[in-house]
Short mmCIF file of N, CA, C and O in Angstrom, two decimals:
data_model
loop_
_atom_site.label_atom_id
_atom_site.label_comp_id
_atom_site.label_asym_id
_atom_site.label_seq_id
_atom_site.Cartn_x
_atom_site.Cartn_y
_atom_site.Cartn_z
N UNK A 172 91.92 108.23 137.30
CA UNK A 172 90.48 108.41 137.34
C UNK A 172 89.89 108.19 135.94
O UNK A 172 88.75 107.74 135.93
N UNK A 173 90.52 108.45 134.69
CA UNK A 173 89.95 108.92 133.63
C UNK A 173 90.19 106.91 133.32
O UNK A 173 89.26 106.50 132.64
N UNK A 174 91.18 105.82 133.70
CA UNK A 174 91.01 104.86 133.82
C UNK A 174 89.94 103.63 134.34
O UNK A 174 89.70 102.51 133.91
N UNK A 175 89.42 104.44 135.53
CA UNK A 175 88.64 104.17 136.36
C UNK A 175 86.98 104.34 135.31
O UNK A 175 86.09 103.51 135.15
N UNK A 176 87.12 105.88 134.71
CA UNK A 176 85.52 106.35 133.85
C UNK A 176 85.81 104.93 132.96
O UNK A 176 84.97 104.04 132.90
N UNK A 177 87.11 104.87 132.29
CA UNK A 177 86.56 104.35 131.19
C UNK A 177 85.96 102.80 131.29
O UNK A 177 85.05 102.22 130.69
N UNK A 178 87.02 102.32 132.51
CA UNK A 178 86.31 100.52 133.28
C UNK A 178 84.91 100.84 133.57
O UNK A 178 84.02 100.08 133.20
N UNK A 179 84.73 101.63 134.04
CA UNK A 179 83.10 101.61 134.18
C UNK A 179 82.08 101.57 132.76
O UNK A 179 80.99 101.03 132.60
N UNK A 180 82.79 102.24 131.99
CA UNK A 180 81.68 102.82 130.89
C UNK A 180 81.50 100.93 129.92
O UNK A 180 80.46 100.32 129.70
N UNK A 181 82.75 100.59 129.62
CA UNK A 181 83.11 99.65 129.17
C UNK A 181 82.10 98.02 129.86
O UNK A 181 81.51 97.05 129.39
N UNK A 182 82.45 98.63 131.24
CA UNK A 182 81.82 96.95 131.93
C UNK A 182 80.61 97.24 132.25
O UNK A 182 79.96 96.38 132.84
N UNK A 183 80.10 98.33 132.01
CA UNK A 183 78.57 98.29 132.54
C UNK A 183 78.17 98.43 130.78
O UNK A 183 77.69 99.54 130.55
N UNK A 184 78.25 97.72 129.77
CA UNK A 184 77.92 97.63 128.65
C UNK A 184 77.69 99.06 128.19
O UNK A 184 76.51 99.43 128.23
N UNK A 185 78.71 100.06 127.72
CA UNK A 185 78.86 100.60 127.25
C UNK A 185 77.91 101.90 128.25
O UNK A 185 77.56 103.02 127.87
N UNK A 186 77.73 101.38 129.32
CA UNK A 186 76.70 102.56 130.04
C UNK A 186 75.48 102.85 129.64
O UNK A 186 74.82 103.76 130.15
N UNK A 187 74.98 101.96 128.49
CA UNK A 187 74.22 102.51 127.69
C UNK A 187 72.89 102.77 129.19
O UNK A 187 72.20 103.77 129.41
N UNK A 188 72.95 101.59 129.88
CA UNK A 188 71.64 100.73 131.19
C UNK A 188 72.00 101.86 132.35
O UNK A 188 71.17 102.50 133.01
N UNK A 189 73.00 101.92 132.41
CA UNK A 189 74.20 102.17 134.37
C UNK A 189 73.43 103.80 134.00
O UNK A 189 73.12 103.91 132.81
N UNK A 190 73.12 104.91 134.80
CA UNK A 190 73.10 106.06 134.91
C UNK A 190 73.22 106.43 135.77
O UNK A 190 73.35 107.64 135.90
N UNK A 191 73.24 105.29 137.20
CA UNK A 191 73.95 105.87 138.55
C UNK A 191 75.12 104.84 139.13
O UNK A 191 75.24 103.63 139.29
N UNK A 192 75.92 106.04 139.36
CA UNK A 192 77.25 105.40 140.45
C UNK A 192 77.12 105.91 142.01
O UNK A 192 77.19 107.04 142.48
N UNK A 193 76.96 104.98 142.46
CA UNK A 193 77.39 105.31 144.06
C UNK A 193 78.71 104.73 144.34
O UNK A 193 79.11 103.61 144.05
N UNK A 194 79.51 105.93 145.14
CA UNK A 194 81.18 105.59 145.71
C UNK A 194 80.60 105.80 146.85
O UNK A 194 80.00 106.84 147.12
N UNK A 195 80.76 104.59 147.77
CA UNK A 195 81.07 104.45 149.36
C UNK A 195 82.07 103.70 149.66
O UNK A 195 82.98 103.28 148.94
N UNK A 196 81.71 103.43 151.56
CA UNK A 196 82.93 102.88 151.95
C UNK A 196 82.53 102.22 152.88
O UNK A 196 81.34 102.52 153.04
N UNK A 197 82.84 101.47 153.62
CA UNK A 197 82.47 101.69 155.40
C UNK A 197 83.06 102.54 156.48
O UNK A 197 82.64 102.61 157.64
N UNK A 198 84.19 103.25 155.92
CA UNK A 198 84.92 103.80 156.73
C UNK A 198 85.19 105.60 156.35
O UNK A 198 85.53 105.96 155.23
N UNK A 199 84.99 106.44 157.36
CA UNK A 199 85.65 107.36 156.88
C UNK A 199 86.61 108.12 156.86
O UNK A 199 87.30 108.16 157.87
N UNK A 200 86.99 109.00 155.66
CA UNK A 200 88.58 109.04 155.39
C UNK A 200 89.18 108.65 154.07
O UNK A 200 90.16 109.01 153.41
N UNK A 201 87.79 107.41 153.90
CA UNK A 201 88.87 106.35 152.37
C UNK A 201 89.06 107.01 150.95
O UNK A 201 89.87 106.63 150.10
N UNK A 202 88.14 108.11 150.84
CA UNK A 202 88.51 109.04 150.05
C UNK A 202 87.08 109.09 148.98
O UNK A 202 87.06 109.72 147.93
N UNK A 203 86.08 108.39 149.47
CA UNK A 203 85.18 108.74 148.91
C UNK A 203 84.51 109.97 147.87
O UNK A 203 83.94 109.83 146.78
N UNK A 204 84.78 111.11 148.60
CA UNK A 204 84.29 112.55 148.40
C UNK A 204 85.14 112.67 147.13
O UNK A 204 84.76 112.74 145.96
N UNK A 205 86.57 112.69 147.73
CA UNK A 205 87.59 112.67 146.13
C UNK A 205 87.50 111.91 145.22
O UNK A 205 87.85 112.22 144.09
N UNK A 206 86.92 110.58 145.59
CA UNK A 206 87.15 109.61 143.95
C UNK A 206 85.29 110.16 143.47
O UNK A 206 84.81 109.72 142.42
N UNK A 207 84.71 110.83 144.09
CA UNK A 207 83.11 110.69 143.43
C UNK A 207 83.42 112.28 142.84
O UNK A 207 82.51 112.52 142.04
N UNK A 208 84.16 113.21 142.91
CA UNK A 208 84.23 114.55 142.39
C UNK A 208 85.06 114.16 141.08
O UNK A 208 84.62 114.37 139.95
N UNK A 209 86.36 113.55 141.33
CA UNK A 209 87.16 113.56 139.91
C UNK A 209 86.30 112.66 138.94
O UNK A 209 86.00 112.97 137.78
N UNK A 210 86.02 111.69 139.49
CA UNK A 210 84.82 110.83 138.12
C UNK A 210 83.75 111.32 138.12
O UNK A 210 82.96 110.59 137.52
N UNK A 211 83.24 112.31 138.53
CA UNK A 211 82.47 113.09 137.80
C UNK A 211 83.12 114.39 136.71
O UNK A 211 82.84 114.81 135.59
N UNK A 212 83.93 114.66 137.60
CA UNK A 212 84.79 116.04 136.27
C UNK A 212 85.61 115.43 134.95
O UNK A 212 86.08 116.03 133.99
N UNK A 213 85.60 113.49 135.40
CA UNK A 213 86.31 113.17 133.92
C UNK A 213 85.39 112.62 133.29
O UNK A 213 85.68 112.29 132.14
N UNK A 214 83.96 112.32 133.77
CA UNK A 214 82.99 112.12 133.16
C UNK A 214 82.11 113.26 131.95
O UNK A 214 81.46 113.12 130.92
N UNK A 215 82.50 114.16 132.66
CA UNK A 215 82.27 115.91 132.15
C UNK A 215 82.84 115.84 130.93
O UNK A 215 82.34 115.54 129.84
N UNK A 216 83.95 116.15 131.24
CA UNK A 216 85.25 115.78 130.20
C UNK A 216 84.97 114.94 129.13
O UNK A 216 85.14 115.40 128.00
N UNK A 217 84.59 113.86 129.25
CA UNK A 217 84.36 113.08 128.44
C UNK A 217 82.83 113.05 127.28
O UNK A 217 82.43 112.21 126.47
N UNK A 218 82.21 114.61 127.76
CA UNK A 218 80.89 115.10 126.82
C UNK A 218 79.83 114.14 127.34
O UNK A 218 78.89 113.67 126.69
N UNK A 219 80.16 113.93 128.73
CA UNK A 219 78.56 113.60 129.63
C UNK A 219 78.43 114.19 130.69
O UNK A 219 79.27 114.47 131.55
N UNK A 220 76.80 114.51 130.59
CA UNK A 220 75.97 115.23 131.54
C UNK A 220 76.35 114.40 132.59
O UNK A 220 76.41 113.17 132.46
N UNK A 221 76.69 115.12 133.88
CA UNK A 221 76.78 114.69 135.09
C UNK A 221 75.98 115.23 136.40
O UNK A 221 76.18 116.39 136.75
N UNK A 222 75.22 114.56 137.01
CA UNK A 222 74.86 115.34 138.49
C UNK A 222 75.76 114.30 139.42
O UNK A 222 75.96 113.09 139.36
N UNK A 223 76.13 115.20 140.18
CA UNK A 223 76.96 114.99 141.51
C UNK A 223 76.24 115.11 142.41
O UNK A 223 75.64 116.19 142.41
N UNK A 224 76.00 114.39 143.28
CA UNK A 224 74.64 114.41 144.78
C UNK A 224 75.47 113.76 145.53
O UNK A 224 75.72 112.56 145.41
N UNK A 225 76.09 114.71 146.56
CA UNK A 225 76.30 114.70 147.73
C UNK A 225 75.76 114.12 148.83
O UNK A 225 75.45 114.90 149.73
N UNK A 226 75.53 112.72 149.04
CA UNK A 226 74.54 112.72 150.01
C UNK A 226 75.21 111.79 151.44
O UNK A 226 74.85 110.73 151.95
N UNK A 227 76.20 112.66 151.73
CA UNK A 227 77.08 112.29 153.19
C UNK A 227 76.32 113.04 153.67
O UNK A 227 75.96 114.00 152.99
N UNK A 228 75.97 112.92 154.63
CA UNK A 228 74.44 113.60 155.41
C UNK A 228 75.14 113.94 156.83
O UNK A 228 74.47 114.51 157.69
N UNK A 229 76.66 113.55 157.09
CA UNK A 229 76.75 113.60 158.25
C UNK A 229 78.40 114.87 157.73
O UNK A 229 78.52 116.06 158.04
N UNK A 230 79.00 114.34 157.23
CA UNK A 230 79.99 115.16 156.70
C UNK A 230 80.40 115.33 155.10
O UNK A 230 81.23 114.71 154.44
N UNK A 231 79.31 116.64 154.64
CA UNK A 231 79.56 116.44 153.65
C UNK A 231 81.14 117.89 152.86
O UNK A 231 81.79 118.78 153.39
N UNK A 232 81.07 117.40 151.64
CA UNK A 232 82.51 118.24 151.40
C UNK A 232 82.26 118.56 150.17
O UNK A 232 82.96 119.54 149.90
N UNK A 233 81.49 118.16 149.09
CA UNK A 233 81.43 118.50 147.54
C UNK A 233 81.28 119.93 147.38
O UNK A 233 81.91 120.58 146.54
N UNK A 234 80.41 120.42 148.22
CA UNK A 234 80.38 122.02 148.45
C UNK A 234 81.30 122.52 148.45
O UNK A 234 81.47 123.44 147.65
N UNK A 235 82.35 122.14 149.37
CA UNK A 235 84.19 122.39 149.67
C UNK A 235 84.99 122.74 148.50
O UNK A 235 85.60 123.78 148.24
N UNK A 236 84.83 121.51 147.75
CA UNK A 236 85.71 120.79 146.85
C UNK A 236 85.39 121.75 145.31
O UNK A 236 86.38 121.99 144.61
N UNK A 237 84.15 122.21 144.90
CA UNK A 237 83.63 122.84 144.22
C UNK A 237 83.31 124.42 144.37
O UNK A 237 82.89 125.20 143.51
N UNK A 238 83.59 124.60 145.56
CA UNK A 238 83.42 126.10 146.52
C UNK A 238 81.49 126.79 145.83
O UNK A 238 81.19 127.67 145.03
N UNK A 239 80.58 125.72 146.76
CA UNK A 239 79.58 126.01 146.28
C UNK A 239 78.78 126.90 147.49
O UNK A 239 79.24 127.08 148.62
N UNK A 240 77.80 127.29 147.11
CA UNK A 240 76.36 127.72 147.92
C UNK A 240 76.02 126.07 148.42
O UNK A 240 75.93 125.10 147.67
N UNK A 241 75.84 126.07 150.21
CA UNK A 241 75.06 124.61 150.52
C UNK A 241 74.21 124.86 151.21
O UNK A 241 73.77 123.98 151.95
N UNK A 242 73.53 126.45 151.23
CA UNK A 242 72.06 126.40 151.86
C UNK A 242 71.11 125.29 151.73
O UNK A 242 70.50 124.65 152.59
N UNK A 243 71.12 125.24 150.73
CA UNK A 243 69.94 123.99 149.73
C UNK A 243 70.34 122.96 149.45
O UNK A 243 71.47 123.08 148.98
N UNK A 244 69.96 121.85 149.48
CA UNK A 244 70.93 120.91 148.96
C UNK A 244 69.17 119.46 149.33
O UNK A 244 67.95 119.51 149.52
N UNK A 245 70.48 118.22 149.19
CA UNK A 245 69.64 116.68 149.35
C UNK A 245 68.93 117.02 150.66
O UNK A 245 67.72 116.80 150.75
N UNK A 246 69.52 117.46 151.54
CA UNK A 246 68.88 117.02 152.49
C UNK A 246 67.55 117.80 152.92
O UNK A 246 66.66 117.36 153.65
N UNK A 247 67.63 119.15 152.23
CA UNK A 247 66.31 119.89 152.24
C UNK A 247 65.16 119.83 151.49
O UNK A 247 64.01 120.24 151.58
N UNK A 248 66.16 118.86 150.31
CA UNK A 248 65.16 118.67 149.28
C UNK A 248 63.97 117.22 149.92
O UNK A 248 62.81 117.06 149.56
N UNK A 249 64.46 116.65 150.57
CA UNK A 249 64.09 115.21 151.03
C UNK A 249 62.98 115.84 152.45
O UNK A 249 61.82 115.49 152.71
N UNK A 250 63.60 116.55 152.95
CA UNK A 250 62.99 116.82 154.32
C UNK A 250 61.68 117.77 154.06
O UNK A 250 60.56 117.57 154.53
N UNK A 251 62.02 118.69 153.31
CA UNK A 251 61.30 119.85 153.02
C UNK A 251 59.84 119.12 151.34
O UNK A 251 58.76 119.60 151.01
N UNK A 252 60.33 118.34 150.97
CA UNK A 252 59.62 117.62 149.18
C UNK A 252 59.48 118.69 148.52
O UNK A 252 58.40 118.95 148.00
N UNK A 253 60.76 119.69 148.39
CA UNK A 253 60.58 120.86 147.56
C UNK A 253 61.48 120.32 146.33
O UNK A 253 62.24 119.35 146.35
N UNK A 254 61.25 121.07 145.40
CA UNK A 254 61.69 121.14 143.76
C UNK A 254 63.10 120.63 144.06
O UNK A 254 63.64 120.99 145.11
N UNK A 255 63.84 119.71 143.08
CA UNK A 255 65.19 119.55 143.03
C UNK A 255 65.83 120.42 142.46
O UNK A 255 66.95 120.66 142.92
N UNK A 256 65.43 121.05 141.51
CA UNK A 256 66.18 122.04 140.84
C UNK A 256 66.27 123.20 141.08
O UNK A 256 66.78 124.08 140.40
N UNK A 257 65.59 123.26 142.42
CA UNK A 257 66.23 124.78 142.93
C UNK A 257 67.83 124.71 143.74
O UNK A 257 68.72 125.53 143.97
N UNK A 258 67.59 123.11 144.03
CA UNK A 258 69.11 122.83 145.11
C UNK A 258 69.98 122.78 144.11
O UNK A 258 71.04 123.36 144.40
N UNK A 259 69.93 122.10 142.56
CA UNK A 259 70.99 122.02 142.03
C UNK A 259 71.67 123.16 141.62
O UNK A 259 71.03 124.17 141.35
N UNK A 260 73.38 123.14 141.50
CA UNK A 260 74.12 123.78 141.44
C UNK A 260 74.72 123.92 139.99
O UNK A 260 74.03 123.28 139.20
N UNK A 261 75.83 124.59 139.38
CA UNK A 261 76.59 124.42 138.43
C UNK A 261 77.85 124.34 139.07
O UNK A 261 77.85 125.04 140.09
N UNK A 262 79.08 123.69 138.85
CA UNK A 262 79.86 123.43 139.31
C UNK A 262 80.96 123.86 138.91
O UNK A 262 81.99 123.49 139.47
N UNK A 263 81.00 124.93 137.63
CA UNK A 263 82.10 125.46 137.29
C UNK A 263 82.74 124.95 136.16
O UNK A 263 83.43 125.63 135.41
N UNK A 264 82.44 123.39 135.98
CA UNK A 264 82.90 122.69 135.13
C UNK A 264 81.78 122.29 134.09
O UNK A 264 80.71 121.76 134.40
N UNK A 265 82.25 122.67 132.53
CA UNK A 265 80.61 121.95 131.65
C UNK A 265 80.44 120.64 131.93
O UNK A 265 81.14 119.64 132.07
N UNK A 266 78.87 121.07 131.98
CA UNK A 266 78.37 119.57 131.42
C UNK A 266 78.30 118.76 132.97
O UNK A 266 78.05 117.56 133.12
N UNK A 267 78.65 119.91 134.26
CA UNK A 267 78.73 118.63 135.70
C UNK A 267 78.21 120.25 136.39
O UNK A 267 78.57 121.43 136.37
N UNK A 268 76.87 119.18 137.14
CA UNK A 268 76.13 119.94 138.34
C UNK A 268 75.77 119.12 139.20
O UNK A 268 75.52 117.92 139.11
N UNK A 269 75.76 120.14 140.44
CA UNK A 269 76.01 119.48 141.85
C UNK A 269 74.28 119.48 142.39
O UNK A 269 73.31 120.20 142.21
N UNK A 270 74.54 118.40 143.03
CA UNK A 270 73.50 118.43 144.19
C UNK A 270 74.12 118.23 145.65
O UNK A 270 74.29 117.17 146.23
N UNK A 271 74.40 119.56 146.11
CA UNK A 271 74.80 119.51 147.28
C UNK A 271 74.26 119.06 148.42
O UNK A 271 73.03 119.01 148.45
N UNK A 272 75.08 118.59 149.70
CA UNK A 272 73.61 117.90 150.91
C UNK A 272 73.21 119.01 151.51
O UNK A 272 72.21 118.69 152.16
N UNK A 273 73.46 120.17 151.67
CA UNK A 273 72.30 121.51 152.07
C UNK A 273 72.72 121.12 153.79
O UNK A 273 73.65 120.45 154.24
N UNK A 274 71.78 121.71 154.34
CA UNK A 274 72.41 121.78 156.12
C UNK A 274 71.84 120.10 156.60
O UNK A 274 70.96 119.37 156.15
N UNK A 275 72.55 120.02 157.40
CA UNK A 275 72.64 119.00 158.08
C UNK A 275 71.91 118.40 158.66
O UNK A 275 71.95 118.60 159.88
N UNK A 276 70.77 117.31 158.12
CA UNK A 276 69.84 117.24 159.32
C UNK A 276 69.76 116.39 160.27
O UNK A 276 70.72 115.65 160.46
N UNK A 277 68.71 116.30 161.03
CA UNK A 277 68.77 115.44 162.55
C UNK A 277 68.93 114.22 162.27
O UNK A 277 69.76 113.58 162.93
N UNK A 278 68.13 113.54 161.15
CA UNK A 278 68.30 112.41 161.19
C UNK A 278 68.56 111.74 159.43
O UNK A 278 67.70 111.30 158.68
N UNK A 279 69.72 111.85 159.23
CA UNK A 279 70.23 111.16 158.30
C UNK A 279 69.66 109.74 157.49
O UNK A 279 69.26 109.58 156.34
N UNK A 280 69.79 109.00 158.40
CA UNK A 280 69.35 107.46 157.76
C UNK A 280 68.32 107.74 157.56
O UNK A 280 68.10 107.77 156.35
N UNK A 281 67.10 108.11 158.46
CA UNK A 281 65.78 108.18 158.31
C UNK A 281 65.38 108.41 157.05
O UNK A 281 64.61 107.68 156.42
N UNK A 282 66.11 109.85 156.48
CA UNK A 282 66.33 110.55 155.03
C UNK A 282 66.64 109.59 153.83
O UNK A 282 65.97 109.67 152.80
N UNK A 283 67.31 109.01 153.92
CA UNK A 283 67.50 108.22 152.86
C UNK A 283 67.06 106.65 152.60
O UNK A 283 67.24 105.91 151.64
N UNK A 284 66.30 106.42 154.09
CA UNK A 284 65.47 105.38 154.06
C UNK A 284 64.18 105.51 153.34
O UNK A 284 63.86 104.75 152.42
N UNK A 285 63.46 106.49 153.78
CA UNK A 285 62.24 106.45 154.12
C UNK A 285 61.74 106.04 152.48
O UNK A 285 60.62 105.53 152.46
N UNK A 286 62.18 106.12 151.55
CA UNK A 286 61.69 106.19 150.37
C UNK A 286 61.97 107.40 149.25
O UNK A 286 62.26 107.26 148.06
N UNK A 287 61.80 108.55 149.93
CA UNK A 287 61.67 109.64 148.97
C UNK A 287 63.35 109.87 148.43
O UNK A 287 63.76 110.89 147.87
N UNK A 288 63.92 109.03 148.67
CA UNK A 288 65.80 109.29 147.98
C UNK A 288 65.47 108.54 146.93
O UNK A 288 65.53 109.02 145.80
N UNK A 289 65.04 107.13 147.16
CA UNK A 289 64.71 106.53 145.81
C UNK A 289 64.08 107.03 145.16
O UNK A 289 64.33 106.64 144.02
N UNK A 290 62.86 108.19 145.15
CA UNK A 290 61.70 108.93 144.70
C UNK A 290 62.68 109.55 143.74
O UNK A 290 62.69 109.37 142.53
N UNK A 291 63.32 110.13 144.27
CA UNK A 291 64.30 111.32 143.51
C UNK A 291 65.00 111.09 142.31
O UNK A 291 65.03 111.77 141.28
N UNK A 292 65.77 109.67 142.71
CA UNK A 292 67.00 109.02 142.09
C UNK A 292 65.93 108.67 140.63
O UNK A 292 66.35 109.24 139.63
N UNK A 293 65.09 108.12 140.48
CA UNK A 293 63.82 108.30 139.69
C UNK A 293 63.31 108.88 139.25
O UNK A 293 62.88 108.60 138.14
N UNK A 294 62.96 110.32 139.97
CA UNK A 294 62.87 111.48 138.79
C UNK A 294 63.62 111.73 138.15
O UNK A 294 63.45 112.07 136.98
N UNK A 295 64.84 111.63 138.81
CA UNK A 295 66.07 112.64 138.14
C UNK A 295 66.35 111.09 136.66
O UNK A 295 66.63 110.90 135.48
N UNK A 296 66.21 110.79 137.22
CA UNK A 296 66.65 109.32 136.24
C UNK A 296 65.75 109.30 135.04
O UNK A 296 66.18 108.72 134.05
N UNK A 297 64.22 110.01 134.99
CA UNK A 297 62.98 110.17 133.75
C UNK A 297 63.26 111.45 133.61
O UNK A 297 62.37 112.13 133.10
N UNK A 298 64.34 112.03 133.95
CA UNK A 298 64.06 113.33 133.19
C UNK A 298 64.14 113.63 131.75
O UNK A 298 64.85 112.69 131.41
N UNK A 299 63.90 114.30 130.66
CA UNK A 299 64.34 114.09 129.61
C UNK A 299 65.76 114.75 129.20
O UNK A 299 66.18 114.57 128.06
N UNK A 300 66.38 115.41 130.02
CA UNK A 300 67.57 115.72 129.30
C UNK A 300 68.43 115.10 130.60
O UNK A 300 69.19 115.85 131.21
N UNK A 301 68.29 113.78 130.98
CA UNK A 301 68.96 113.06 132.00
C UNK A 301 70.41 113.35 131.81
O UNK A 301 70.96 113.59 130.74
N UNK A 302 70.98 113.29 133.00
CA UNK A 302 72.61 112.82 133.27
C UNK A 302 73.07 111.79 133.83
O UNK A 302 72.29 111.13 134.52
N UNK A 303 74.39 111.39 133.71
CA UNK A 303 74.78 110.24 134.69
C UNK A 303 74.76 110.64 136.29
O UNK A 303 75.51 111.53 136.69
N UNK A 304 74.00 110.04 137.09
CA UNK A 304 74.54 110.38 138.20
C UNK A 304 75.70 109.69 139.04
O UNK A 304 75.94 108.49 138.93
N UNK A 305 76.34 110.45 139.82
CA UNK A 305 77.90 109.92 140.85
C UNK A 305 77.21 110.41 141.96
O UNK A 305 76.85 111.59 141.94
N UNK A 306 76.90 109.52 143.18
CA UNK A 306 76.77 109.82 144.18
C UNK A 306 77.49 109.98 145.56
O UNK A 306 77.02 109.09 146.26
N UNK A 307 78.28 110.59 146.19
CA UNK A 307 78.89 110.45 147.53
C UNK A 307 77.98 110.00 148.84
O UNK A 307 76.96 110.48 149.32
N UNK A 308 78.73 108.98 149.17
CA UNK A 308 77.92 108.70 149.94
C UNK A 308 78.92 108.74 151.96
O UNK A 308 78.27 108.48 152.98
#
């Protein structure tokens, strides 16, 4: 993994541009959830701010994997247009906080179509004390 941070940091020109990773798949099982948690904790590691956003909308696990609170999370934040930073989490590890997907809602795609995911990915992206984000998808 800590191979994997550093190909990234390296080929996306030093990361200086890149501040989001999305790990998907088409399939599930392929290990998504696991390769988007450890490159974020070796990203940590490595003295960068990380948010982790969970946004498997249908089965999510970062909550699991981190043993978090997922009352709150992406998907309430999207459904509900309440504050992000009440969903985000600390994860136990410096320097890496979670955005968990919160309960499950009816309609998934809709959620991350409609616009307001990109809305987000954008705030969170002008914030001034920004992090890299890793997204599960």
């Amino acid at each position: 993994v800590r191979t994997l941070r550093t190909a990234l940091h390296f080929g996306l020109n030093g990361g200086a541009d890149a501040k989001t990773i999305a790990v998907t798949s088409p399939s599930p099982g392929d290990g998504k959830s696991t390769v988007a948690s450890n490159l974020a904790i070796a990203m940590a590691q490595a003295d960068q701010r990380v948010l982790l956003i969970d946004a498997d909308l249908r089965k999510p696990t970062q909550h699991l994997i981190f043993e978090i609170d997922a009352t709150r999370g992406l998907g309430s934040v999207l459904s509900d247009r309440g504050p992000v930073q009440d969903a985000i989490q600390p994860s136990g590890v410096p320097s890496l906080d979670i955005l968990p997907c919160g309960p499950l809602p009816s309609n998934p795609v809709e959620l991350l179509n409609n616009g307001f995911f990109a809305d987000l990915l954008e705030e969170l992206n002008n914030r001034p004390m920004r992090a890299n984000i890793a997204i599960s998808f």
